[in-house]
Amino acid sequence: MEAEPRGKGVGSEHKKADEGGAWVKLRMRINELEKDKLLLTSNHNQEVCALRAELAALRACAERLEAQRAELCYQLTVAAAEKHSLSERADKDQHALQQEVKERERVVQRLRRRLKEQQEELQENQRREREEERMRKEREERKSREEEELMKTLQSTLEAERTAHLQCQVRGRSLEAALQEAELCGQRLRSGSTEREEELRVERERRSLTEHALQRLQSQLLCCQSELSVAMETERKTTSDLTEQLEEERRRHAHTLTQLQQMIPDAAAKPHGKQSPDVLQRLRSILSSAHFRQEAAQQQILKLQQQNSEHDRQRHEAELRLKEEAAKLRQATAEKQRLEDERERESEQWASERARERAEWASERERERTEWVTKMERERAQWATERERYEKEKERERAEWASERTAMEAESQRVTEESTVHLSFLYSLYQHLLSGCVTHRHYIRRRHIDCGTRLEEAVVHEHPHCIMGNFTWEELCDVITEQVDQLTSDLSTAKEKVSRLLRVCEQRSVCVERLEHSHKCVVSQLKLSRSQCDSLTSDLSESRGEAASFLAACALLAGALRHAHRRLLRLCHMKTLLWWRLQEGVELEQEVRRLADALGGGLPEPGRAVARTRWRRSLWAVLAVTRWQLLVKNNHVVFWFDGVGGAMGVCGFRQEAEPDTGESITVR
């Protein structure tokens, strides 16, 4: 009886040591993961700082470009003022230029030829613009198709994330079922129930937080999609408006050309009259407006071409980066799935080991039960043989009561010594079982959230107005000649200004920077969504690890408490058994004293008293036998002693079983 609990205690100590080593390994793994997480957060913060510095540089560049634009506007106003002064000088020199009308007619013919060439060039440009517009539309359609495919891939990734989240919910439900089982096992322990309920509530709150974070990520993706669609619509609207303005300017230019062609032959046919300043002013305004419109149209065409080319390039780069981000997201999901598979395999191994331990414990218990049954049967057979021997040797007990008294005293002393030894051992075992400790764990959760900025710019165009008036044919001819020269000079200056503006536009590339800024905003949003997805996956892995550790701790606690409860029951039973033995020893001592007093109480009288003393002794012997039978029914005590007629013994049998565990204790 003493060896069995000692062996089980040593096994439990080895098991606790193994579990402590596993617990230390898990803590080391958790510390390594936390270090990796800190490194990732530091790298992310460094990238955010670099992006913010680039954003500040881009803003400074935009401010410099705005200052340059204001300077160009000032230069244009200065040029317009100079042009106005030149027109006034031309008015003063008008009388001197009338003599050169014939030469101007030749110039007019040459200009007509140039106008025809320009018309041909304009038609060629229109044809090229139509082709470019058709190509642009095809590119836009192709880009829209590619964007739709990209959106489909993103939606598929989101569906995969949703399925993973549903799997997490299913596993969470399984964890909740396991927790309910742990709670059923821990109903006997009232003190630890409140802590387990608090941890379960924290786990549910974390699950709700992960669900909210996933919903927020989906809403951000939808917002990005809507913003991209709105930007595409605004770009299409601006291009359509600009094309309409260009067509209107072309119609106006053609109308002015037709008016000039109609006016020139009429002026040549009719005589010269008085020139009116209203007509001259009108012609100047018409020509200047046509000139400015033509310049604005050319600039807008160039800007649109540059914007389209840069937009195509930037969109292609954005698509490539989006594909890279999608590939990285797929790799992250694959890594997460691999980790989940490893965790499932570990949980299955742990469950199989636990089942194997339970099977071994059941087999050991069955073996102990069979051994106990065989032992009881053997003891019953021995008791039967001893009882037969007791019936045979019952007649020899009368002559050996004196020697039996000394044997009883020695046996009572031995029983008391054994009881004291057992009591001291049980007290030390009880003190050893009371020395235990429970450790708790605390969990730390950290999150990081970032945000981005956006910039918007607008351009306002103003159109000049025209003035109507009446004039004569002579004045018309003079004005035409003057305006033709001015038109040629203006065309040359316009070409120079256009070339200079083209060089300036090539150097600045404002549209490129704007598109780069929008692309950086999109990349920052993608990085933010990626960081949120990584935080969600890390939170899920942490919650799963915490749930697994919580289940393992509950199982260990339940096993330790069950073992302690079983030991406590055994101690209580052994205590009652010792108390019964003490009571039996006291009762036995009293009975022995009574028998000794009854058997040796009086001396034999001579003569007539001899028969009476014999009768009394026989009566006392019968009474002693009946009392021994009564004692045998409740006690199991064996006394051996040597007498005159040989060896003699008294035996009894008693069996008691535990109602809870089904185990039994035998006293021999």
XYZ file of C-alpha atoms in Angstrom, residues 18 129 172 176 181 204 236 243 262 308 319 325 332 345 425 467 513 566 588 602 632 666:
22
model
C 8.286 17.289 -18.962
C -5.911 63.493 -83.923
C -13.350 29.174 -32.630
C -15.661 27.101 -27.419
C -15.873 20.605 -21.732
C -14.643 36.649 -27.709
C -12.958 61.314 -69.489
C -12.121 68.048 -77.602
C -14.798 86.760 -99.078
C -2.213 60.596 -71.889
C -0.671 47.619 -62.531
C 1.348 43.192 -54.096
C 1.237 35.575 -47.048
C -0.940 18.653 -36.748
C 4.208 8.713 7.009
C -16.421 93.463 -80.593
C 4.431 64.504 -60.836
C -7.840 11.090 -5.405
C -9.207 -6.288 21.668
C -9.870 -17.803 41.009
C -14.126 -12.071 13.740
C -7.379 -5.244 2.813
